[in-house]
Amino acid sequence: MQMLQNKEDVYILAIESSCDETAAAVVKNGRTVLSNIISSQIELHKLYGGVVPEIASRKHIEKINYVVEEALKTAGMNLQDMTAVGVTYGPGLVGALLVGVSAAKAISYGAGLPLIGVHHIEGHISANYIENPDLTPPFLCLVVSGGHTHLVMVNDYGKYEILGRTRDDAAGEAFDKVARAIGLGYPGGPKIDRISKEGNCGAIHFPRAKVNENPYDFSFSGLKSAVLNYLNSCEMKGEPVNQADVAASFQKAVTDVLVHHSLEAVKEHQISKFAIAGGVASNSALRAAMESACMEAGIEFFHPSPILCTDNAAMIGTAAYYEYLAGKRDGLDLNAVANLKLGER
Ligand code: KG4
Ligand code: ZN
């Protein structure tokens, strides 16, 4: 099927391979997703209780051509119909990132398309534009994923100011570690979310950490230790552990802090729109708590569908579109940057 195209339309072929999802998408004019193909490696990494970088890189190599072809096919388009190629070049696992970056460079060179390197977090934030056509900056966004916990002021497309970040574990990392400790397996976030529905979130009081130097920074390592100490003391006393109660109480401690910091920032910056993004943004308790807090504060609340919260290439296509409009172009010397900072070029 060949699609009729308006010469003004911008079609981005986007690629994402920063962690354990090999993904490609075609996005039209930044907000219309024509295809969004995700090949997840979760089943493979489950065996090891977490992502094994070397295995991730090898699997990306096996899948990258398939997801790109599938993305074009599903969109009913060819490489010649694309305007540019967008690719995540950091932060993430360097070997994993290199697969996507190399593929994007080859496509850019072979098809003569401009190349646009995208920051992974910018992609997560941009996922909010896809289903919310009216969302425009400025807004505040809480990015909570397996590797990041950032409270970001989105002043304009591509213009970010980080108000707060985690000092230690990312929120998703804390979910995964606690899930492992209570025997739920990997990936822990969705499992804690599910089992918490059967538990009492007030059963155990876990700490809510404050970081004195910056009220918007987060710290989750103390909370993780508190859960481990609780489990140890139950074991020593020979008391049974109620998995659902521990999960629900832990989840409540995380969401309380995320909601508190976010709403304080909303008030201080007098912002009227608030969004969440990243894998943990799928968490049902977090979404519900944020929604009611935003409603109470009289501000608009935005969140992507779960499929757009997890790592995917549609969000990279959206971010690349705004970078394309701003004139960003990368050369064939674009490299993977494992610890790329948001807003860095
Ligand atoms: O954004 P993402 O797919 O990858 C990274 O960029 O890190 O996030 C993955 C993280 C994992 O830690 C996973 O456990 C967590 O998101 N996650 C959740 C839920 N779904 C995924 N955490 C809590 N509740 C969920 N429903
Ligand atoms: Zn991510």
Short mmCIF file of C-alpha atoms and ligand atoms in Angstrom, two decimals:
data_model
loop_
_atom_site.label_atom_id
_atom_site.label_comp_id
_atom_site.label_asym_id
_atom_site.label_seq_id
_atom_site.Cartn_x
_atom_site.Cartn_y
_atom_site.Cartn_z
CA MET A 1 0.00 0.00 0.00
CA GLN A 2 1.46 3.38 -1.00
CA MET A 3 0.26 6.33 1.02
CA LEU A 4 -0.60 9.68 -0.49
CA GLN A 5 1.79 12.24 0.90
CA ASN A 6 1.68 15.94 1.31
CA LYS A 7 5.11 17.39 0.51
CA GLU A 8 4.94 19.44 3.72
CA ASP A 9 4.50 16.38 5.92
CA VAL A 10 7.44 15.20 7.99
CA TYR A 11 7.90 11.45 8.38
CA ILE A 12 10.45 10.26 10.93
CA LEU A 13 11.77 6.71 11.00
CA ALA A 14 12.74 6.30 14.65
CA ILE A 15 14.94 3.71 16.34
CA GLU A 16 15.36 2.88 20.05
CA SER A 17 17.74 0.29 21.54
CA SER A 18 19.04 1.83 24.77
CA CYS A 19 18.17 -1.06 27.10
CA ASP A 20 16.25 -4.29 26.48
CA GLU A 21 13.70 -3.27 23.85
CA THR A 22 14.60 -3.20 20.15
CA ALA A 23 12.12 -0.77 18.64
CA ALA A 24 11.35 1.12 15.44
CA ALA A 25 8.48 3.41 14.51
CA VAL A 26 7.22 5.75 11.81
CA VAL A 27 5.81 9.02 13.13
CA LYS A 28 4.07 11.62 10.97
CA ASN A 29 4.35 15.30 11.88
CA GLY A 30 5.46 14.50 15.41
CA ARG A 31 2.15 13.34 16.82
CA THR A 32 0.67 10.70 14.53
CA VAL A 33 2.11 7.23 15.06
CA LEU A 34 1.87 5.19 11.83
CA SER A 35 3.68 2.20 13.32
CA ASN A 36 5.32 1.31 16.64
CA ILE A 37 7.14 -2.02 16.63
CA ILE A 38 8.69 -3.26 19.89
CA SER A 39 10.68 -6.45 20.26
CA SER A 40 11.09 -7.02 24.00
CA GLN A 41 13.88 -9.10 25.51
CA ILE A 42 12.23 -9.39 28.94
CA GLU A 43 11.73 -13.17 28.72
CA LEU A 44 15.45 -13.62 28.02
CA HIS A 45 16.72 -11.41 30.86
CA LYS A 46 14.19 -12.85 33.35
CA LEU A 47 16.45 -15.91 33.61
CA TYR A 48 19.17 -13.70 35.13
CA GLY A 49 16.97 -11.49 37.31
CA GLY A 50 17.86 -8.33 35.36
CA VAL A 51 19.20 -6.99 32.07
CA VAL A 52 22.54 -8.54 31.02
CA PRO A 53 24.20 -5.86 28.82
CA GLU A 54 26.15 -8.21 26.54
CA ILE A 55 23.09 -10.36 25.86
CA ALA A 56 21.03 -7.22 25.21
CA SER A 57 23.50 -5.98 22.56
CA ARG A 58 23.56 -9.32 20.76
CA LYS A 59 19.77 -9.57 20.72
CA HIS A 60 19.48 -6.01 19.37
CA ILE A 61 21.73 -6.99 16.45
CA GLU A 62 19.44 -9.93 15.68
CA LYS A 63 16.26 -7.85 15.80
CA ILE A 64 17.15 -4.39 14.52
CA ASN A 65 16.59 -5.00 10.79
CA TYR A 66 13.36 -6.85 11.49
CA VAL A 67 11.82 -4.02 13.57
CA VAL A 68 12.82 -1.36 11.01
CA GLU A 69 11.34 -3.35 8.12
CA GLU A 70 8.20 -4.07 10.12
CA ALA A 71 7.80 -0.40 11.07
CA LEU A 72 7.97 0.69 7.42
CA LYS A 73 5.70 -2.14 6.27
CA THR A 74 3.07 -1.42 8.93
CA ALA A 75 3.13 2.28 8.01
CA GLY A 76 2.76 1.28 4.32
CA MET A 77 5.84 3.27 3.41
CA ASN A 78 9.39 2.95 2.07
CA LEU A 79 12.65 4.50 3.17
CA GLN A 80 12.34 6.95 0.27
CA ASP A 81 9.13 8.30 1.85
CA MET A 82 10.93 9.24 5.08
CA THR A 83 12.07 12.78 5.85
CA ALA A 84 14.69 11.88 8.48
CA VAL A 85 15.97 9.15 10.80
CA GLY A 86 15.80 9.69 14.56
CA VAL A 87 17.71 7.49 17.01
CA THR A 88 18.34 7.27 20.74
CA TYR A 89 22.07 7.89 21.28
CA GLY A 90 22.05 8.06 25.10
CA PRO A 91 21.80 7.54 27.98
CA GLY A 92 21.69 3.75 28.25
CA LEU A 93 23.80 0.64 27.84
CA VAL A 94 26.59 1.60 25.47
CA GLY A 95 26.65 -1.69 23.53
CA ALA A 96 22.88 -1.63 23.18
CA LEU A 97 22.81 2.01 22.07
CA LEU A 98 25.54 1.36 19.49
CA VAL A 99 23.33 -1.12 17.62
CA GLY A 100 20.56 1.44 17.08
CA VAL A 101 22.99 4.27 16.34
CA SER A 102 24.90 2.17 13.78
CA ALA A 103 21.69 1.07 12.08
CA ALA A 104 20.40 4.65 11.94
CA LYS A 105 23.69 5.90 10.49
CA ALA A 106 23.67 3.18 7.83
CA ILE A 107 20.08 4.05 6.87
CA SER A 108 20.84 7.77 6.87
CA TYR A 109 23.87 7.26 4.61
CA GLY A 110 22.25 4.69 2.33
CA ALA A 111 18.96 6.53 1.85
CA GLY A 112 20.40 10.04 2.02
CA LEU A 113 18.24 11.02 4.98
CA PRO A 114 19.16 13.55 7.71
CA LEU A 115 20.18 11.92 11.00
CA ILE A 116 18.89 13.18 14.35
CA GLY A 117 20.27 11.87 17.65
CA VAL A 118 17.69 11.90 20.46
CA HIS A 119 18.10 11.86 24.24
CA HIS A 120 16.21 8.90 25.73
CA ILE A 121 14.58 11.01 28.48
CA GLU A 122 13.48 13.59 25.92
CA GLY A 123 11.79 10.65 24.18
CA HIS A 124 9.97 9.59 27.36
CA ILE A 125 8.76 13.16 27.97
CA SER A 126 7.66 13.49 24.32
CA ALA A 127 5.50 10.34 24.60
CA ASN A 128 2.96 12.65 26.22
CA TYR A 129 2.49 14.62 22.97
CA ILE A 130 1.28 11.56 21.05
CA GLU A 131 -2.11 11.07 22.68
CA ASN A 132 -2.58 14.63 23.87
CA PRO A 133 -2.70 16.81 20.75
CA ASP A 134 -3.36 19.89 22.89
CA LEU A 135 -0.35 19.44 25.16
CA THR A 136 2.27 22.10 24.51
CA PRO A 137 5.11 23.41 26.71
CA PRO A 138 5.53 24.79 29.27
CA PHE A 139 4.69 21.93 31.60
CA LEU A 140 6.31 19.98 34.40
CA CYS A 141 7.14 16.31 33.83
CA LEU A 142 8.09 13.57 36.26
CA VAL A 143 10.18 10.97 34.44
CA VAL A 144 10.27 7.70 36.37
CA SER A 145 11.91 4.69 34.75
CA GLY A 146 14.28 1.83 35.49
CA GLY A 147 17.31 4.08 35.11
CA HIS A 148 16.02 7.60 35.84
CA THR A 149 13.96 9.66 38.25
CA HIS A 150 13.90 13.26 37.06
CA LEU A 151 11.56 16.14 37.78
CA VAL A 152 11.87 18.22 34.63
CA MET A 153 10.52 21.64 33.68
CA VAL A 154 9.78 21.55 29.96
CA ASN A 155 10.13 25.23 29.09
CA ASP A 156 9.77 24.63 25.35
CA TYR A 157 10.29 21.81 22.84
CA GLY A 158 13.84 20.62 23.44
CA LYS A 159 14.36 23.09 26.34
CA TYR A 160 14.63 21.36 29.68
CA GLU A 161 15.49 22.36 33.21
CA ILE A 162 16.04 19.58 35.75
CA LEU A 163 14.52 20.60 39.08
CA GLY A 164 15.22 17.34 40.89
CA ARG A 165 16.74 13.93 40.39
CA THR A 166 17.45 10.80 42.38
CA ARG A 167 20.59 10.76 44.49
CA ASP A 168 20.84 6.96 44.36
CA ASP A 169 18.41 4.36 42.99
CA ALA A 170 15.90 5.22 40.28
CA ALA A 171 12.24 4.61 41.20
CA GLY A 172 11.98 1.63 38.81
CA GLU A 173 15.21 0.20 40.15
CA ALA A 174 13.76 0.33 43.68
CA PHE A 175 10.61 -1.46 42.46
CA ASP A 176 12.74 -4.15 40.79
CA LYS A 177 15.02 -4.66 43.82
CA VAL A 178 12.17 -4.83 46.34
CA ALA A 179 10.24 -7.21 44.08
CA ARG A 180 13.26 -9.51 43.99
CA ALA A 181 13.64 -9.34 47.78
CA ILE A 182 10.04 -10.39 48.37
CA GLY A 183 10.32 -13.14 45.77
CA LEU A 184 8.27 -11.70 42.92
CA GLY A 185 10.95 -11.91 40.21
CA TYR A 186 11.86 -9.62 37.30
CA PRO A 187 10.69 -7.15 36.13
CA GLY A 188 9.35 -6.20 39.53
CA GLY A 189 7.40 -3.00 38.83
CA PRO A 190 4.35 -4.54 37.17
CA LYS A 191 4.34 -7.40 39.71
CA ILE A 192 4.38 -5.06 42.71
CA ASP A 193 1.65 -3.00 41.05
CA ARG A 194 -0.53 -6.11 40.65
CA ILE A 195 0.00 -7.73 44.06
CA SER A 196 -0.38 -4.39 45.89
CA LYS A 197 -4.05 -4.37 44.94
CA GLU A 198 -4.54 -7.27 47.40
CA GLY A 199 -2.45 -5.67 50.18
CA ASN A 200 -2.89 -3.03 52.86
CA CYS A 201 -0.74 0.01 52.04
CA GLY A 202 -0.90 1.14 55.67
CA ALA A 203 0.29 -2.20 57.10
CA ILE A 204 3.97 -1.24 57.47
CA HIS A 205 5.37 2.26 57.74
CA PHE A 206 8.39 2.65 55.46
CA PRO A 207 10.39 5.93 55.43
CA ARG A 208 9.81 8.81 52.99
CA ALA A 209 13.26 10.29 52.41
CA LYS A 210 13.91 14.05 52.25
CA VAL A 211 17.06 15.40 50.64
CA ASN A 212 17.92 18.56 52.55
CA GLU A 213 20.04 20.31 49.93
CA ASN A 214 17.33 20.18 47.28
CA PRO A 215 13.65 19.62 48.17
CA TYR A 216 13.00 18.20 44.68
CA ASP A 217 15.70 15.52 44.79
CA PHE A 218 14.77 11.92 45.54
CA SER A 219 16.46 9.09 47.43
CA PHE A 220 15.14 5.53 47.36
CA SER A 221 18.05 3.51 48.71
CA GLY A 222 17.02 4.04 52.37
CA LEU A 223 13.52 2.85 51.56
CA LYS A 224 14.92 -0.24 49.87
CA SER A 225 17.11 -0.95 52.94
CA ALA A 226 14.10 -0.46 55.23
CA VAL A 227 12.20 -3.12 53.27
CA LEU A 228 15.20 -5.50 53.48
CA ASN A 229 15.53 -4.86 57.24
CA TYR A 230 11.83 -5.55 57.71
CA LEU A 231 12.13 -8.85 55.82
CA ASN A 232 15.22 -9.83 57.87
CA SER A 233 13.55 -9.05 61.17
CA CYS A 234 10.48 -11.11 60.19
CA GLU A 235 12.78 -13.99 59.35
CA MET A 236 14.68 -13.70 62.63
CA LYS A 237 11.47 -13.60 64.65
CA GLY A 238 10.02 -16.47 62.63
CA GLU A 239 7.08 -14.28 61.58
CA PRO A 240 5.41 -14.81 58.19
CA VAL A 241 5.82 -12.08 55.54
CA ASN A 242 2.68 -10.86 53.83
CA GLN A 243 4.01 -10.14 50.31
CA ALA A 244 1.00 -8.06 49.31
CA ASP A 245 1.20 -5.85 52.43
CA VAL A 246 4.95 -5.27 51.97
CA ALA A 247 4.46 -4.49 48.25
CA ALA A 248 1.54 -2.13 48.91
CA SER A 249 3.32 -0.33 51.78
CA PHE A 250 6.51 0.08 49.72
CA GLN A 251 4.56 1.32 46.69
CA LYS A 252 2.72 3.84 48.89
CA ALA A 253 6.04 5.17 50.25
CA VAL A 254 7.38 5.66 46.69
CA THR A 255 4.22 7.27 45.33
CA ASP A 256 3.83 9.58 48.37
CA VAL A 257 7.31 11.03 47.74
CA LEU A 258 6.83 11.31 43.96
CA VAL A 259 3.47 13.06 44.36
CA HIS A 260 4.69 15.34 47.17
CA HIS A 261 7.79 16.60 45.32
CA SER A 262 5.91 17.02 42.05
CA LEU A 263 3.10 19.03 43.59
CA GLU A 264 5.50 21.25 45.55
CA ALA A 265 7.29 22.04 42.26
CA VAL A 266 3.98 22.69 40.49
CA LYS A 267 3.03 25.20 43.20
CA GLU A 268 6.40 26.95 43.36
CA HIS A 269 6.60 27.31 39.57
CA GLN A 270 2.88 28.14 39.21
CA ILE A 271 2.55 25.75 36.33
CA SER A 272 -0.88 24.61 35.10
CA LYS A 273 0.06 21.34 33.36
CA PHE A 274 1.76 18.27 34.81
CA ALA A 275 2.77 15.03 33.03
CA ILE A 276 4.37 11.73 33.97
CA ALA A 277 6.53 9.52 31.76
CA GLY A 278 8.74 6.41 31.78
CA GLY A 279 8.11 2.77 32.70
CA VAL A 280 6.98 3.49 36.28
CA ALA A 281 4.40 5.97 34.93
CA SER A 282 2.31 2.85 34.12
CA ASN A 283 1.95 2.18 37.84
CA SER A 284 -1.74 2.26 38.66
CA ALA A 285 -1.33 3.62 42.21
CA LEU A 286 1.00 6.40 41.01
CA ARG A 287 -1.38 7.39 38.22
CA ALA A 288 -4.37 7.46 40.58
CA ALA A 289 -2.50 9.43 43.27
CA MET A 290 -1.16 11.95 40.74
CA GLU A 291 -4.55 12.33 39.13
CA SER A 292 -6.30 13.15 42.39
CA ALA A 293 -3.50 15.45 43.59
CA CYS A 294 -3.61 17.37 40.29
CA MET A 295 -7.38 17.59 40.41
CA GLU A 296 -7.21 18.96 43.94
CA ALA A 297 -4.58 21.50 42.89
CA GLY A 298 -6.67 22.48 39.83
CA ILE A 299 -4.03 21.56 37.26
CA GLU A 300 -4.23 19.42 34.13
CA PHE A 301 -2.74 15.94 34.38
CA PHE A 302 -1.26 14.03 31.39
CA HIS A 303 0.06 10.50 31.12
CA PRO A 304 0.87 8.25 28.17
CA SER A 305 -0.79 4.84 27.65
CA PRO A 306 1.28 2.03 29.20
CA ILE A 307 2.68 0.99 25.79
CA LEU A 308 4.07 4.51 25.35
CA CYS A 309 5.46 4.61 28.93
CA THR A 310 7.74 1.66 28.34
CA ASP A 311 10.74 2.00 26.01
CA ASN A 312 9.47 2.45 22.43
CA ALA A 313 10.50 4.21 19.25
CA ALA A 314 7.33 6.27 18.67
CA MET A 315 8.36 8.58 21.52
CA ILE A 316 11.81 8.92 19.89
CA GLY A 317 10.12 9.83 16.58
CA THR A 318 8.11 12.55 18.32
CA ALA A 319 11.18 14.00 20.03
CA ALA A 320 13.15 13.79 16.76
CA TYR A 321 10.40 15.72 14.96
CA TYR A 322 10.74 18.72 17.27
CA GLU A 323 14.54 18.51 17.04
CA TYR A 324 14.16 18.37 13.24
CA LEU A 325 12.01 21.52 13.27
CA ALA A 326 14.62 23.22 15.48
CA GLY A 327 17.26 22.41 12.84
CA LYS A 328 19.20 19.72 14.69
CA ARG A 329 21.17 17.46 12.35
CA ASP A 330 23.85 14.95 13.29
CA GLY A 331 26.72 13.67 11.20
CA LEU A 332 27.91 10.13 10.65
CA ASP A 333 30.25 10.69 13.59
CA LEU A 334 27.24 10.45 15.96
CA ASN A 335 28.27 8.14 18.80
CA ALA A 336 26.48 6.34 21.62
CA VAL A 337 26.87 8.21 24.92
CA ALA A 338 26.09 6.00 27.92
CA ASN A 339 25.75 8.86 30.43
CA LEU A 340 24.40 11.61 28.17
CA LYS A 341 22.94 14.52 30.18
CA LEU A 342 19.55 15.99 29.30
CA GLY A 343 19.93 19.21 27.34
CA GLU A 344 23.52 18.38 26.28
CA ARG A 345 24.49 18.47 22.64
O1 KG4 B 1 11.14 3.29 30.84
P1 KG4 B 1 11.46 1.85 31.00
O2 KG4 B 1 10.71 0.86 30.15
O3 KG4 B 1 12.98 1.59 30.80
C1 KG4 B 1 13.97 2.48 31.22
O4 KG4 B 1 14.24 3.48 30.52
O5 KG4 B 1 14.50 2.22 32.34
O6 KG4 B 1 11.23 1.50 32.56
C2 KG4 B 1 11.37 0.22 33.06
C3 KG4 B 1 11.06 0.26 34.55
C4 KG4 B 1 11.37 -1.06 35.26
O7 KG4 B 1 12.09 -0.77 36.44
C5 KG4 B 1 9.98 -1.61 35.58
O8 KG4 B 1 9.94 -2.42 36.75
C6 KG4 B 1 9.20 -0.33 35.79
O9 KG4 B 1 9.68 0.54 34.78
N1 KG4 B 1 7.76 -0.52 35.63
C7 KG4 B 1 6.88 -0.34 36.63
C8 KG4 B 1 5.59 -0.69 36.12
N2 KG4 B 1 5.75 -1.06 34.80
C9 KG4 B 1 7.09 -0.95 34.53
N3 KG4 B 1 7.05 0.08 37.91
C10 KG4 B 1 5.96 0.16 38.69
N4 KG4 B 1 4.71 -0.16 38.27
C11 KG4 B 1 4.48 -0.59 37.00
N5 KG4 B 1 3.24 -0.89 36.60
ZN ZN B 2 13.31 4.32 29.17
#
